Coordinates of C-alpha atoms in Angstrom, one line a residue:
X1 CA 113.3 111.4 76.2
X2 CA 111.0 113.3 74.5
X3 CA 107.8 113.2 76.6
X4 CA 105.0 114.8 73.8
X5 CA 101.5 114.5 75.9
X6 CA 103.4 115.9 78.7
X7 CA 105.6 119.2 77.2
X8 CA 103.5 119.9 73.9
X9 CA 100.2 121.7 76.0
X10 CA 102.9 123.0 78.5
X11 CA 104.7 124.5 75.2
X12 CA 101.4 126.0 73.2
X13 CA 100.0 127.4 77.0
X14 CA 103.7 129.2 76.4
X15 CA 103.1 130.5 73.2
X16 CA 99.7 132.4 74.6
X17 CA 100.8 133.5 77.7
X18 CA 104.6 134.5 77.7
X19 CA 105.4 136.2 74.8
X20 CA 106.6 139.1 77.2
X21 CA 109.5 136.4 77.8
X22 CA 111.0 138.0 74.2
X23 CA 111.1 141.6 75.2
X24 CA 112.1 141.1 78.7
X25 CA 114.9 142.9 80.6
X26 CA 118.2 140.6 79.8
X27 CA 121.2 140.0 82.0
X28 CA 124.6 139.0 80.9
X29 CA 125.1 135.4 82.0
X30 CA 128.8 134.9 80.5
X31 CA 131.5 137.2 79.3
X32 CA 135.1 136.8 78.0
X33 CA 137.5 138.1 76.9
X34 CA 138.9 137.9 73.1
X35 CA 140.9 134.6 73.6
X36 CA 144.5 134.2 72.9
X37 CA 145.3 132.6 69.1
X38 CA 142.3 133.5 68.0
X39 CA 141.1 136.2 65.5
X40 CA 137.2 137.4 64.8
X41 CA 137.2 137.2 60.9
X42 CA 133.5 137.9 59.6
X43 CA 130.3 138.0 61.1
X44 CA 128.4 134.3 61.2
X45 CA 126.0 133.9 58.3
X46 CA 122.4 134.4 59.9
X47 CA 121.5 131.2 58.2
X48 CA 124.1 129.0 59.6
X49 CA 122.9 126.8 62.1
X50 CA 123.8 126.4 65.5
X51 CA 123.0 123.6 68.2
X52 CA 122.0 125.3 71.3
X53 CA 122.8 123.3 74.7
X54 CA 120.9 124.9 77.4
X55 CA 122.0 123.3 81.0
X56 CA 119.3 123.7 83.7
X57 CA 120.6 123.5 87.5
X58 CA 121.0 120.6 89.3
X59 CA 120.3 121.4 92.9
X60 CA 120.8 117.8 93.9
X61 CA 123.9 117.2 92.9
X62 CA 125.9 117.8 96.3
X63 CA 123.5 114.6 97.4
X64 CA 124.6 113.1 94.0
X65 CA 128.2 113.9 94.9
X66 CA 128.1 112.4 98.4
X67 CA 126.3 109.4 97.0
X68 CA 129.8 109.0 95.0
X69 CA 132.1 109.2 97.6
X70 CA 130.7 106.9 99.8
X71 CA 130.1 103.9 97.2
X72 CA 133.9 104.8 96.1
X73 CA 135.3 105.2 99.8
X74 CA 136.6 101.3 100.6
X75 CA 136.4 102.8 103.9
X76 CA 132.9 103.0 104.1
X77 CA 129.8 100.3 104.5
X78 CA 127.9 101.8 101.0
X79 CA 131.7 100.6 98.8
X80 CA 130.7 98.9 95.5
X81 CA 127.2 99.9 96.4
X82 CA 126.3 102.2 93.0
X83 CA 123.6 103.7 91.9
X84 CA 120.9 102.9 89.2
X85 CA 120.4 105.0 86.3
X86 CA 117.3 105.8 87.4
X87 CA 118.8 107.0 90.6
X88 CA 121.3 108.9 89.1
X89 CA 118.9 110.7 86.8
X90 CA 116.7 111.8 89.8
X91 CA 119.3 113.3 91.4
X92 CA 120.7 115.6 88.9
X93 CA 117.1 116.5 87.5
X94 CA 115.8 120.1 87.5
X95 CA 113.5 121.5 89.7
X96 CA 110.1 122.2 87.7
X97 CA 109.8 125.7 88.1
X98 CA 113.6 126.2 85.8
X99 CA 112.1 123.1 83.5
X100 CA 108.9 125.3 82.9
X101 CA 110.2 128.9 82.9
X102 CA 113.2 127.7 80.0
X103 CA 109.8 126.7 78.0
X104 CA 108.4 129.5 78.4
X105 CA 111.3 131.5 77.1
X106 CA 111.8 129.2 74.6
X107 CA 108.2 129.6 73.5
X108 CA 108.3 133.1 73.3
X109 CA 111.0 132.7 70.4
X110 CA 108.8 129.5 68.3
X111 CA 110.7 126.7 69.9
X112 CA 108.0 124.5 70.9
X113 CA 108.6 121.2 72.4
X114 CA 108.9 119.5 68.9
X115 CA 111.7 121.7 68.1
X116 CA 114.0 120.3 71.2
X117 CA 115.3 117.3 72.3
X118 CA 116.2 116.7 76.0
X119 CA 118.8 114.6 78.2
X120 CA 117.3 111.7 80.0
X121 CA 117.1 114.2 83.3
X122 CA 115.9 117.0 81.6
X123 CA 118.9 119.0 82.6
X124 CA 120.1 119.4 79.5
X125 CA 117.6 121.4 76.5
X126 CA 119.5 121.0 73.0
X127 CA 117.6 123.4 70.1
X128 CA 118.9 123.8 66.6
X129 CA 118.3 127.4 65.4
X130 CA 119.9 129.7 63.0
X131 CA 122.4 132.1 64.4
X132 CA 120.2 135.2 63.7
X133 CA 117.5 133.6 66.2
X134 CA 120.3 132.3 68.5
X135 CA 121.7 136.3 68.4
X136 CA 118.3 137.7 68.9
X137 CA 117.2 135.1 72.2
X138 CA 121.1 135.8 73.4
X139 CA 120.7 139.6 72.9
X140 CA 124.7 138.6 71.5
X141 CA 126.3 138.7 67.7
X142 CA 128.3 136.0 66.7
X143 CA 131.2 135.7 64.5
X144 CA 133.5 133.8 62.8
X145 CA 136.8 132.9 64.6
X146 CA 140.0 131.6 63.2
X147 CA 142.7 129.9 64.4
X148 CA 145.5 131.8 64.0
X149 CA 148.3 128.7 63.9
X150 CA 145.5 126.0 62.0
X151 CA 143.2 128.3 60.0
X152 CA 140.7 126.5 61.9
X153 CA 137.2 128.4 62.8
X154 CA 134.3 128.2 64.9
X155 CA 131.0 130.6 65.1
X156 CA 131.4 132.2 68.7
X157 CA 130.2 135.0 70.6
X158 CA 132.5 136.4 73.3
X159 CA 129.4 137.2 75.6
X160 CA 125.7 136.6 75.5
X161 CA 123.0 137.8 77.8
X162 CA 119.6 136.1 79.1
X163 CA 116.0 137.1 80.3
X164 CA 116.8 138.3 83.7
X165 CA 114.4 136.1 85.6
X166 CA 115.9 132.9 84.3
X167 CA 119.5 133.6 85.7
X168 CA 119.0 131.3 88.3
X169 CA 117.1 128.8 85.8
X170 CA 119.7 128.6 83.3
X171 CA 123.4 127.6 84.2
X172 CA 124.8 128.1 80.8
X173 CA 124.4 128.0 76.9
X174 CA 126.9 126.7 74.5
X175 CA 127.8 127.1 71.7
X176 CA 128.7 130.7 72.8
X177 CA 132.2 131.5 74.6
X178 CA 134.0 128.3 74.4
X179 CA 137.5 128.4 71.9
X180 CA 138.7 125.3 72.7
X181 CA 140.7 123.0 70.0
X182 CA 140.6 119.2 71.3
X183 CA 143.2 116.6 70.2
X184 CA 144.4 113.2 70.2
X185 CA 147.1 112.9 73.0
X186 CA 150.2 111.3 70.5
X187 CA 153.2 112.7 70.4
X188 CA 155.2 110.5 68.2
X189 CA 154.4 108.5 65.0
X190 CA 157.1 106.5 62.9
X191 CA 156.7 104.2 60.6
X192 CA 159.5 101.4 61.4
X193 CA 160.5 98.2 59.1
X194 CA 159.2 95.1 61.2
X195 CA 162.6 92.9 60.7
X196 CA 164.6 95.7 61.3
X197 CA 163.0 97.0 64.6
X198 CA 163.1 93.8 65.8
X199 CA 166.6 92.7 65.1
X200 CA 167.9 95.5 67.1
X201 CA 167.8 93.4 70.3
X202 CA 170.1 90.1 69.9
X203 CA 167.5 86.7 70.6
X204 CA 169.8 85.7 73.6
X205 CA 169.6 89.0 75.0
X206 CA 169.0 88.5 79.2
X207 CA 165.9 89.5 80.3
X208 CA 165.4 92.8 82.3
X209 CA 165.4 92.4 85.9
X210 CA 162.2 94.2 87.3
X211 CA 161.3 92.6 91.0
X212 CA 157.7 93.5 90.8
X213 CA 157.2 92.1 87.3
X214 CA 156.0 88.8 86.2
X215 CA 158.2 86.1 87.2
X216 CA 160.8 89.4 88.2
X217 CA 161.6 89.7 84.8
X218 CA 160.6 91.5 81.5
X219 CA 161.9 90.4 78.1
X220 CA 165.3 92.4 76.8
X221 CA 162.9 93.7 73.7
X222 CA 160.8 95.9 75.5
X223 CA 163.1 98.8 75.8
X224 CA 162.8 99.7 72.4
X225 CA 159.3 97.9 71.6
X226 CA 156.3 98.1 73.7
X227 CA 153.9 94.8 72.9
X228 CA 151.5 93.1 75.0
X229 CA 153.6 90.7 75.9
X230 CA 155.8 93.7 77.8
X231 CA 152.7 94.8 79.7
X232 CA 151.5 91.8 80.8
X233 CA 155.1 90.8 81.8
X234 CA 156.0 94.4 83.5
X235 CA 153.1 95.0 85.2
X236 CA 152.6 91.5 86.8
X237 CA 149.5 90.1 84.6
X238 CA 151.1 87.3 83.1
X239 CA 148.5 84.2 83.8
X240 CA 145.4 85.7 84.3
X241 CA 142.5 84.9 82.5
X242 CA 139.8 87.5 82.0
X243 CA 136.6 85.6 81.5
X244 CA 134.3 86.8 78.4
X245 CA 131.1 85.4 80.8
X246 CA 130.9 87.2 83.5
X247 CA 129.7 90.5 82.5
X248 CA 132.6 92.8 82.3
X249 CA 133.1 95.0 78.9
X250 CA 135.4 97.7 78.4
X251 CA 135.0 100.9 75.9
X252 CA 137.1 102.9 74.3
X253 CA 135.7 106.5 72.8
X254 CA 137.1 107.9 69.3
X255 CA 136.5 111.2 68.1
X256 CA 137.8 113.9 65.6
X257 CA 137.0 110.9 62.5
X258 CA 139.4 108.5 64.1
X259 CA 138.6 104.9 62.7
X260 CA 139.4 101.9 64.7
X261 CA 140.6 99.6 61.5
X262 CA 139.4 96.0 61.8
X263 CA 141.5 94.7 59.7
X264 CA 144.6 96.3 61.2
X265 CA 143.3 94.8 64.4
X266 CA 143.5 91.3 63.0
X267 CA 147.3 92.3 61.9
X268 CA 148.1 93.1 65.5
X269 CA 146.3 89.7 66.7
X270 CA 148.2 87.4 64.8
X271 CA 151.4 89.8 65.7
X272 CA 150.8 89.9 69.4
X273 CA 147.8 87.9 70.4
X274 CA 147.2 85.2 68.5
X275 CA 144.5 83.1 70.3
X276 CA 142.4 86.5 69.8
X277 CA 142.8 85.8 65.8
X278 CA 138.9 86.4 64.4
X279 CA 137.6 88.0 67.6
X280 CA 136.2 91.4 67.1
X281 CA 134.6 94.5 68.7
X282 CA 131.7 96.3 68.6
X283 CA 130.9 100.0 66.9
X284 CA 128.8 102.3 68.5
X285 CA 127.7 105.4 66.6
X286 CA 127.0 108.9 67.8
X287 CA 125.8 112.5 66.8
X288 CA 127.0 111.4 63.5
X289 CA 129.6 109.4 64.3
X290 CA 131.1 107.2 60.8
X291 CA 132.9 103.6 60.6
X292 CA 135.2 103.7 57.7
X293 CA 136.6 100.6 57.5
X294 CA 138.9 101.7 54.2
X295 CA 142.5 100.8 55.5
X296 CA 144.2 103.7 53.9
X297 CA 141.5 106.0 56.4
X298 CA 142.7 104.1 59.9
X299 CA 143.2 106.0 62.1
X300 CA 146.7 106.1 64.4
X301 CA 144.4 106.8 67.9
X302 CA 141.8 105.1 67.4
X303 CA 144.4 102.0 66.2
X304 CA 146.2 102.1 69.2
X305 CA 143.6 103.0 71.8
X306 CA 141.7 99.3 70.5
X307 CA 144.8 97.4 69.5
X308 CA 146.1 97.3 73.3
X309 CA 142.9 98.1 75.0
X310 CA 141.0 94.4 73.4
X311 CA 144.7 93.2 73.3
X312 CA 145.3 93.1 76.8
X313 CA 141.7 92.4 78.0
X314 CA 140.7 89.1 75.4
X315 CA 138.6 87.5 75.7
X316 CA 136.7 90.8 77.7
X317 CA 133.8 92.3 75.0
X318 CA 134.7 95.9 73.7
X319 CA 133.0 99.0 72.1
X320 CA 134.1 101.4 70.3
X321 CA 132.4 104.3 71.0
X322 CA 132.7 106.7 67.2
X323 CA 131.5 110.3 68.0
X324 CA 131.0 112.7 65.2
X325 CA 131.3 116.3 65.3
X326 CA 134.1 118.5 66.1
X327 CA 134.6 122.4 67.3
X328 CA 136.6 123.7 64.5
X329 CA 135.4 123.8 60.9
X330 CA 136.3 125.8 57.6
X331 CA 135.3 128.7 56.9
X332 CA 134.4 128.6 53.8
X333 CA 132.1 125.5 54.8
X334 CA 129.2 126.7 56.5
X335 CA 127.5 123.6 57.0
X336 CA 125.0 122.8 59.4
X337 CA 127.0 121.0 61.8
X338 CA 127.0 120.6 65.6
X339 CA 130.2 123.0 66.8
X340 CA 129.9 121.8 70.7
X341 CA 132.5 120.0 72.1
X342 CA 131.6 116.7 71.1
X343 CA 132.3 114.9 74.8
X344 CA 129.2 116.2 75.5
X345 CA 127.5 114.4 72.9
X346 CA 129.1 111.1 74.3
X347 CA 127.8 112.1 77.6
X348 CA 124.5 112.8 76.4
X349 CA 124.1 109.2 74.9
X350 CA 126.1 106.7 77.1
X351 CA 124.1 108.3 80.5
X352 CA 121.1 107.4 78.3
X353 CA 122.2 103.6 78.2
X354 CA 120.6 101.3 81.1
X355 CA 124.4 98.7 79.9
X356 CA 127.1 100.7 80.2
X357 CA 131.1 99.2 79.6
X358 CA 132.1 99.5 83.5
X359 CA 135.7 100.4 82.1
X360 CA 136.2 103.5 79.6
X361 CA 139.3 105.0 78.3
X362 CA 139.8 108.2 76.4
X363 CA 143.1 110.1 75.2
X364 CA 141.3 113.2 74.0
X365 CA 142.1 116.8 75.9
X366 CA 141.4 120.8 75.5
X367 CA 143.6 123.3 77.3
X368 CA 141.9 123.6 80.5
X369 CA 141.6 127.4 80.0
X370 CA 139.9 127.2 76.5
X371 CA 136.7 125.6 78.5
X372 CA 134.6 128.0 79.9
X373 CA 134.4 127.5 83.7
X374 CA 130.7 126.6 83.7
X375 CA 130.9 124.2 81.0
X376 CA 134.3 122.1 82.3
X377 CA 132.2 121.9 85.9
X378 CA 128.9 120.2 84.0
X379 CA 130.6 118.0 82.2
X380 CA 132.9 116.9 84.9
X381 CA 129.4 116.6 86.7
X382 CA 128.4 114.3 84.0
X383 CA 131.2 111.9 84.5
X384 CA 130.6 111.8 88.2
X385 CA 127.1 110.4 87.1
X386 CA 129.0 107.4 85.1
X387 CA 131.1 107.1 88.7
X388 CA 127.7 106.6 90.7
X389 CA 126.6 104.2 88.1
X390 CA 130.1 102.0 88.5
X391 CA 132.4 103.4 85.8
X392 CA 136.0 103.8 85.7
X393 CA 137.2 106.5 83.4
X394 CA 140.5 106.9 82.4
X395 CA 141.8 109.8 80.7
X396 CA 145.4 110.5 78.9
X397 CA 147.2 113.0 81.1
X398 CA 148.7 115.3 78.5
X399 CA 151.5 115.3 75.9
X400 CA 153.3 118.8 76.7
X401 CA 154.4 118.0 80.3
X402 CA 153.5 121.5 82.4
X403 CA 152.7 122.8 79.0
X404 CA 149.9 122.9 76.5
X405 CA 148.6 119.9 74.8
X406 CA 151.4 120.9 72.1
X407 CA 154.7 118.4 72.5
X408 CA 156.9 120.8 70.4
X409 CA 158.3 123.6 73.0
X410 CA 158.4 125.9 70.3
X411 CA 154.6 125.8 70.0
X412 CA 153.5 126.0 73.7
X413 CA 151.6 129.1 74.2
X414 CA 152.1 129.0 78.3
X415 CA 150.1 132.3 79.0
X416 CA 146.5 132.8 80.4
X417 CA 144.0 133.3 78.5
X418 CA 141.5 135.5 80.3
X419 CA 143.3 138.8 79.0
X420 CA 146.1 139.0 81.0
X421 CA 148.4 137.0 79.2
X422 CA 150.4 136.2 82.2
X423 CA 152.6 133.5 82.1
X424 CA 151.5 130.0 83.4
X425 CA 151.6 126.5 83.0
X426 CA 148.8 125.0 81.1
X427 CA 146.8 122.1 82.7
X428 CA 144.4 120.1 80.3
X429 CA 140.9 118.9 80.3
X430 CA 139.1 116.3 81.3
X431 CA 142.1 115.1 83.1
X432 CA 141.5 117.8 85.6
X433 CA 138.3 116.7 86.5
X434 CA 138.4 115.5 89.9
X435 CA 136.0 113.1 88.8
X436 CA 138.0 111.1 86.2
X437 CA 141.6 108.9 86.7
X438 CA 144.4 111.0 84.9
X439 CA 147.3 108.7 82.9
X440 CA 150.7 109.8 82.9
X441 CA 153.1 108.2 81.3
X442 CA 156.9 106.2 81.6
X443 CA 159.3 104.7 79.1
X444 CA 162.1 102.3 79.5
X445 CA 162.4 99.3 81.6
X446 CA 163.0 99.9 84.4
X447 CA 160.5 102.7 84.1
X448 CA 161.1 106.3 84.2
X449 CA 158.8 108.9 83.5
X450 CA 158.9 110.0 80.0
X451 CA 159.4 113.4 79.0
X452 CA 156.5 114.4 77.6
X453 CA 153.8 113.3 80.5
X454 CA 150.9 115.7 81.2
X455 CA 151.0 117.3 84.6
X456 CA 150.5 119.7 87.5
X457 CA 147.7 121.4 88.8
X458 CA 144.3 122.5 87.7
X459 CA 142.9 126.2 87.8
X460 CA 139.2 125.3 88.1
X461 CA 139.3 122.5 90.6
X462 CA 140.1 122.4 94.0
X463 CA 142.0 119.8 95.3
X464 CA 139.9 117.0 96.4
X465 CA 140.3 115.1 99.6
X466 CA 141.2 112.2 98.4
X467 CA 145.1 113.4 97.5
X468 CA 145.4 115.8 100.3
X469 CA 147.9 113.8 102.2
X470 CA 149.7 112.1 98.8
X471 CA 149.9 116.0 97.3
X472 CA 150.6 117.7 100.4
X473 CA 153.5 115.5 101.0
X474 CA 154.6 116.5 97.1
X475 CA 154.2 120.1 97.9
X476 CA 156.2 120.0 100.9
X477 CA 159.6 118.8 99.2
X478 CA 159.4 121.4 96.7
X479 CA 162.2 124.1 97.9
X480 CA 160.3 127.3 98.8
X481 CA 158.8 129.9 95.9
X482 CA 159.3 126.9 93.3
X483 CA 157.7 127.9 89.9
X484 CA 155.5 130.6 92.5
X485 CA 152.4 131.9 90.5
X486 CA 152.7 129.4 87.5
X487 CA 151.0 127.0 89.0
X488 CA 147.7 126.5 91.2
X489 CA 149.0 124.4 94.3
X490 CA 145.6 124.1 96.0
X491 CA 144.2 122.8 92.5
X492 CA 143.0 119.6 91.6
X493 CA 146.3 117.7 91.1
X494 CA 147.6 115.7 87.9
X495 CA 148.2 112.3 86.8
X496 CA 146.6 110.1 89.2
X497 CA 148.6 107.4 88.0
X498 CA 150.9 106.1 85.0
X499 CA 151.6 103.5 82.9
X500 CA 153.9 103.1 79.6
X501 CA 153.6 105.4 76.9
X502 CA 155.6 104.8 74.4
X503 CA 157.2 102.9 71.4
X504 CA 153.8 100.9 71.1
X505 CA 153.9 98.7 68.0
X506 CA 150.8 99.1 65.9
X507 CA 149.0 98.2 63.1
X508 CA 147.9 101.4 60.9
X509 CA 146.9 100.7 57.3
X510 CA 148.6 97.5 57.1
X511 CA 152.1 98.7 58.0
X512 CA 153.9 97.6 61.5
X513 CA 153.9 101.4 63.5
X514 CA 156.1 103.2 66.5
X515 CA 153.8 105.0 68.2
X516 CA 153.7 107.1 71.8
X517 CA 151.9 109.5 74.0
X518 CA 149.7 109.3 77.0
X519 CA 147.4 108.1 74.6
X520 CA 148.9 105.1 74.6
X521 CA 149.5 105.2 78.7
X522 CA 145.4 105.7 78.9
X523 CA 144.4 102.5 77.5
X524 CA 146.8 100.5 78.9
X525 CA 146.2 101.4 82.8
X526 CA 142.3 100.8 81.5
X527 CA 143.4 97.4 80.3
X528 CA 144.6 96.8 83.9
X529 CA 141.9 97.8 85.3
X530 CA 139.6 96.3 83.4
X531 CA 141.3 92.7 83.9
X532 CA 140.7 93.9 88.0
X533 CA 136.7 94.4 87.3
X534 CA 137.0 90.8 85.6
X535 CA 138.2 89.2 88.6
X536 CA 135.9 90.7 90.9
X537 CA 133.0 90.6 89.1
X538 CA 133.9 86.6 89.0
X539 CA 134.0 86.4 92.8
X540 CA 130.3 88.2 92.7
X541 CA 131.8 91.6 93.5
X542 CA 130.1 94.7 91.7
X543 CA 133.1 96.7 89.2
X544 CA 135.5 98.9 90.7
X545 CA 133.5 102.4 89.4
X546 CA 135.5 105.7 90.1
X547 CA 138.6 104.7 90.9
X548 CA 140.7 107.8 92.7
X549 CA 139.6 107.2 96.4
X550 CA 140.2 103.6 96.2
X551 CA 143.8 104.1 94.2
X552 CA 145.0 107.1 97.1
X553 CA 143.8 104.8 99.6
X554 CA 145.9 101.8 98.2
X555 CA 149.1 104.0 98.0
X556 CA 148.6 105.1 101.0
X557 CA 148.7 101.8 103.2
X558 CA 150.3 99.2 100.4
X559 CA 152.5 101.5 98.3
X560 CA 154.0 98.3 96.3
X561 CA 150.8 97.4 95.0
X562 CA 152.3 100.7 92.3
X563 CA 155.7 101.0 91.3
X564 CA 157.0 104.0 92.4
X565 CA 158.6 106.1 89.4
X566 CA 161.6 108.6 90.9
X567 CA 163.6 109.4 87.9
X568 CA 162.4 111.6 85.4
X569 CA 160.7 114.7 84.8
X570 CA 158.3 116.9 82.4
X571 CA 159.6 119.9 80.5
X572 CA 157.5 122.8 79.3
X573 CA 157.0 126.4 79.1
X574 CA 160.4 127.1 79.1
X575 CA 160.9 125.0 82.1
X576 CA 162.3 121.7 83.6
X577 CA 158.9 120.9 84.8
X578 CA 157.9 119.1 87.7
X579 CA 160.5 115.8 89.2
X580 CA 159.0 112.2 89.5
X581 CA 159.9 111.4 93.1
X582 CA 158.8 109.3 95.6
X583 CA 155.2 108.8 96.3
X584 CA 152.6 110.5 94.2
X585 CA 154.2 113.2 91.8
X586 CA 152.9 115.4 89.0
X587 CA 155.0 113.6 86.4
X588 CA 153.3 110.3 87.0
X589 CA 151.1 110.5 89.8
X590 CA 151.4 107.1 92.4
X591 CA 152.8 105.1 89.7
X592 CA 152.3 102.3 87.1
X593 CA 149.9 99.4 88.7
X594 CA 151.3 96.0 89.8
X595 CA 148.4 94.1 89.0
X596 CA 148.9 90.5 90.9
X597 CA 148.8 92.7 94.5
X598 CA 146.1 94.9 93.3
X599 CA 144.4 91.5 92.4
X600 CA 144.8 90.4 95.9
X601 CA 143.3 93.7 97.3
X602 CA 140.4 94.2 95.3
X603 CA 139.0 90.5 95.5
X604 CA 139.1 91.0 99.1
X605 CA 134.9 90.7 100.2
X606 CA 134.2 93.9 102.2
X607 CA 137.9 95.2 100.5
X608 CA 138.5 97.3 103.9
X609 CA 141.6 98.4 102.9
X610 CA 142.1 99.4 106.7
X611 CA 143.0 95.4 106.7
X612 CA 145.5 94.9 104.7

């Protein structure tokens, strides 16, 4: 929040004393080669307004990270002792000198406090400026860049500079060098007649035997249509009743004008969850997000996420975050809109709230290599802040196997984006962030890996300690030289877990639809996590928070708490991809959840896994 009484005098003083900052020597802060698949068309209009986000360094972030791992480690005495909003903000706040010097620089360009907005910790400064001023400030030239395959366009530059004396006081500025194209992770979308679909399985078909499932079996129809009942049976959650009054909440993020339709939700509930009829969810609008409830404008992604997440967890209160803004725009509609990656808009908002859902699912991602490393790390640090506050974040792992997010192999671009054009597998971000839980996909009963399940190894983030044992075991099974040079064996490994990801029956614009993608897996796994949180909160225990240290600890000591997936692979980039195998693998992680066993573990009073 702004504090005008404090900052306006500083800004005004800067106007008087800091004018030379405008003309001092500059240093290149970031430079990238022309991005693959984009064409520089024309100079950006001088009056086009962009929203510059300036990241100030977080000198105490390593301390925050230490706290995060301690409160997330089931072996640690501080397990579950999450930090408050104020404690987190104090650990990401910049130095006063950084704030002062950046203020001086902005004021030298006529930008005083009234023109600025700041994050609660003051580690981000945002200002809307015309392209002409941004070019003067950053000693650069902005152009309209057009994406060759889609015609979408962004206003970007390939290099920018800042005054030399600010180099250690500014971490990054965007939008400048980021050419990402955020997309939802759904691979299949087929409209089916409901009666024809269900008629394919005889009513007297025997159930499928699955020892780890509720009652040891799953209805035969689940091999062609996934419903709430299928998931509850398969993941051993039949009969558990979450509380609506213990403070537990679940959240779903929505982007790219995806609207969660409440009329469709009622049709879904009538079809699969009749006890939830007439219940709904709260919608929060962020950065110009909309809530169009016209039935024909319903979003397949938003409906999939909300119907299954809220259907699995009813009567847990649900929230849908509708975030506006998207990186691409049409070059003939140069309106003053935000062209930043909208993850940051969502983070800005949610980190400023005191009350946040304990479980949040996101089914959108970018190719990791299209996100500048400095930006990816800062956004990832934002996710760490949420984890430290007790929030579990799930992200779909991707729908292109080991390739980029394109499910059609013919459209995959398996080349580096650094000017070398070297052949390379393409992990996705944010799933590559070590502070979130990446969810891969399975299909059928008994479960096998679904072919499009995104997986692999980050080229930006090193492998975190919590993965070392499980991932090293997998790497040791690979034949020497397997995919040498195509992936980073020392990178953060993806995914962590998996869940069903295809043949999901939802309602869209009043009709039944079959849909799939790791977009389905993320809200499914998130629903199971929310049920676990409900069980904990009802016993007076804190929420699970950042899950990954716990997931890998349980997998090491009680592996049957996850259903190990050992059949299938995730082809991409002209290769068969990796194989699902015993233990962790880069297709399905440690496997799919066994809610009954996980509940018994996480509701232990101290949750010291070694005592299982």
